[in-house]
XYZ file of C-alpha atoms in Angstrom:
195
model
C 42.877 73.156 -13.593
C 41.870 71.804 -10.274
C 38.403 70.506 -11.714
C 40.524 68.396 -13.763
C 42.615 66.943 -11.306
C 39.342 66.249 -8.926
C 37.861 63.805 -11.398
C 40.975 62.401 -12.783
C 43.391 61.698 -9.513
C 40.771 59.423 -7.710
C 40.086 57.662 -11.092
C 43.861 57.193 -11.567
C 44.593 55.687 -8.019
C 42.058 53.185 -8.281
C 43.850 52.291 -11.961
C 46.934 52.300 -9.308
C 45.748 50.212 -6.988
C 43.528 47.654 -9.284
C 47.569 47.176 -10.901
C 48.931 46.868 -7.527
C 46.128 44.259 -6.202
C 46.580 41.986 -9.008
C 50.265 42.016 -9.517
C 49.675 39.884 -6.226
C 47.676 37.519 -7.488
C 49.239 34.643 -8.467
C 48.260 34.394 -12.078
C 45.158 32.126 -12.145
C 43.058 34.582 -10.794
C 42.745 32.401 -7.753
C 44.412 32.892 -4.595
C 46.073 29.691 -3.396
C 46.497 29.063 0.804
C 48.806 26.964 2.431
C 52.297 25.864 1.616
C 53.485 25.240 -1.422
C 54.086 21.865 -2.869
C 57.609 20.720 -2.145
C 59.741 19.747 -5.236
C 59.850 16.036 -6.063
C 62.499 13.949 -4.354
C 64.825 11.568 -6.569
C 64.787 8.464 -5.020
C 68.159 6.706 -4.069
C 68.771 3.634 -6.608
C 68.421 0.311 -5.235
C 66.038 1.822 -3.016
C 62.237 1.744 -2.386
C 60.172 3.161 0.336
C 56.571 2.478 0.670
C 53.930 4.822 0.358
C 52.531 6.366 3.658
C 49.266 6.333 2.690
C 47.290 3.410 0.824
C 46.241 4.791 -2.696
C 42.278 5.956 -2.364
C 40.218 4.719 -5.338
C 39.033 7.843 -7.186
C 35.099 9.102 -7.489
C 33.707 7.514 -11.052
C 30.254 8.765 -12.156
C 28.681 6.099 -14.840
C 25.666 7.040 -16.832
C 22.956 5.492 -15.028
C 21.021 5.619 -18.192
C 23.725 3.474 -19.851
C 23.576 1.496 -16.638
C 20.258 0.289 -17.208
C 20.437 -0.878 -20.594
C 23.647 -3.007 -19.817
C 21.620 -4.756 -17.011
C 18.336 -5.142 -19.381
C 20.639 -6.658 -21.531
C 22.141 -9.130 -19.429
C 20.560 -12.403 -19.386
C 21.061 -13.125 -15.536
C 19.271 -10.561 -14.351
C 16.875 -11.224 -11.634
C 12.880 -11.134 -12.805
C 12.410 -8.762 -10.312
C 15.395 -6.317 -10.710
C 14.378 -7.389 -14.843
C 10.485 -5.633 -13.738
C 11.793 -2.769 -12.226
C 13.838 -1.683 -14.815
C 11.773 -2.184 -17.329
C 8.951 -0.141 -15.626
C 11.500 2.370 -14.356
C 11.210 5.584 -16.888
C 12.922 7.600 -14.135
C 16.259 6.495 -13.710
C 17.275 8.196 -10.401
C 13.787 6.211 -9.299
C 15.295 3.321 -9.054
C 18.811 2.973 -9.777
C 21.419 4.843 -7.552
C 25.299 5.334 -7.259
C 26.782 3.596 -4.230
C 30.690 3.550 -3.466
C 33.596 3.744 -5.804
C 35.588 0.507 -5.087
C 38.501 -1.272 -7.110
C 37.941 -5.016 -5.749
C 38.835 -6.265 -8.948
C 42.414 -4.940 -7.975
C 42.587 -3.278 -11.842
C 43.845 0.051 -10.757
C 40.413 1.079 -12.220
C 37.445 1.840 -9.947
C 34.435 -0.296 -10.591
C 30.634 1.387 -9.375
C 28.446 0.283 -6.678
C 24.575 0.793 -7.808
C 21.758 0.404 -5.762
C 18.664 -0.661 -7.568
C 15.564 0.066 -5.171
C 12.059 0.300 -5.517
C 10.186 4.401 -5.525
C 10.310 4.921 -1.975
C 14.122 4.016 -1.702
C 14.209 0.395 -0.128
C 17.796 -1.045 -1.698
C 17.043 -4.930 -2.589
C 19.816 -5.308 -4.667
C 22.993 -4.360 -5.736
C 25.232 -4.599 -8.944
C 29.227 -4.146 -9.698
C 30.056 -1.766 -12.373
C 33.047 -1.713 -14.420
C 34.303 1.406 -15.880
C 35.670 1.122 -19.238
C 36.085 3.214 -21.994
C 32.929 1.140 -23.742
C 31.063 1.909 -21.121
C 29.833 0.605 -18.536
C 30.441 -3.244 -17.797
C 28.346 -5.296 -15.296
C 30.698 -7.649 -13.317
C 28.484 -9.375 -10.105
C 25.326 -8.117 -8.636
C 23.803 -10.183 -5.325
C 20.154 -8.904 -3.955
C 19.859 -7.931 -0.796
C 18.137 -5.601 0.931
C 18.982 -2.113 2.536
C 22.984 -3.054 2.055
C 25.857 -1.308 3.406
C 28.498 -1.503 0.944
C 32.194 -1.167 1.331
C 35.334 -2.000 0.646
C 37.570 -3.455 3.030
C 42.200 -2.747 3.400
C 42.382 -5.302 2.011
C 40.622 -4.935 -1.447
C 37.522 -7.289 -0.353
C 33.745 -6.248 -0.721
C 32.390 -6.140 2.824
C 28.060 -6.213 2.433
C 26.116 -5.118 5.155
C 22.863 -6.306 5.475
C 19.264 -6.454 7.075
C 17.720 -9.375 8.167
C 13.658 -8.909 8.255
C 11.836 -11.461 10.094
C 7.845 -11.951 8.191
C 6.898 -9.560 11.415
C 9.211 -7.107 10.954
C 8.104 -3.216 9.711
C 10.143 -2.055 7.125
C 11.156 0.261 9.774
C 12.796 -2.757 12.158
C 14.183 -5.384 11.375
C 15.433 -8.007 12.867
C 18.606 -7.768 12.876
C 21.917 -8.363 10.194
C 23.965 -9.464 7.833
C 28.102 -9.180 7.353
C 29.465 -11.049 3.902
C 32.481 -10.311 2.766
C 32.861 -11.114 -1.461
C 36.760 -11.313 -2.995
C 37.641 -11.714 -6.667
C 39.483 -14.491 -7.585
C 40.334 -13.596 -10.248
C 37.830 -14.972 -12.537
C 34.405 -14.058 -10.234
C 33.530 -12.674 -6.960
C 33.272 -15.565 -4.274
C 32.198 -15.539 -1.183
C 34.732 -16.039 1.694
C 32.252 -15.269 5.204
C 28.930 -14.300 6.107
C 28.098 -13.731 9.920
C 24.951 -12.843 11.051
C 24.033 -11.000 13.605
């Protein structure tokens, strides 16, 4: 009887401890830190309050292989871009994802896609609409080593490097900042500044 107690009691204690610890969990198997979310408030009729923070564009991840197919089907694609995409069998060597934006103000995000050489020298960007039927090219720009962002007003801000004939790849002579805006039908340039 004494041996039975020595064998069973530790096992029973372990089972009880496990049961007690699992009772403290939130039911999802994960520990949740921080305060619980506040219950939704009921707005007063006739009063609207502006959102304290602007809505952030949700991130998307378009299929770059599909983007390549759609771009190659576009008759407006530049000759150099067409050559690079035609010869590109490993998609990550010629296309990569940039930022997600909503410059069309559609509520559905668009994806910036960069086209580059094997050495990752970016020479152009594409604005791709993310649609249920697949990615759709909206606009493109031939530009060297760009940084692309959306402004608080929803414009597309493209900062690029300016190279002269004697500049090495590491060291461009200047930079250009261009702002593009969707006018309901197409992207138009609203400003350009060289520095």
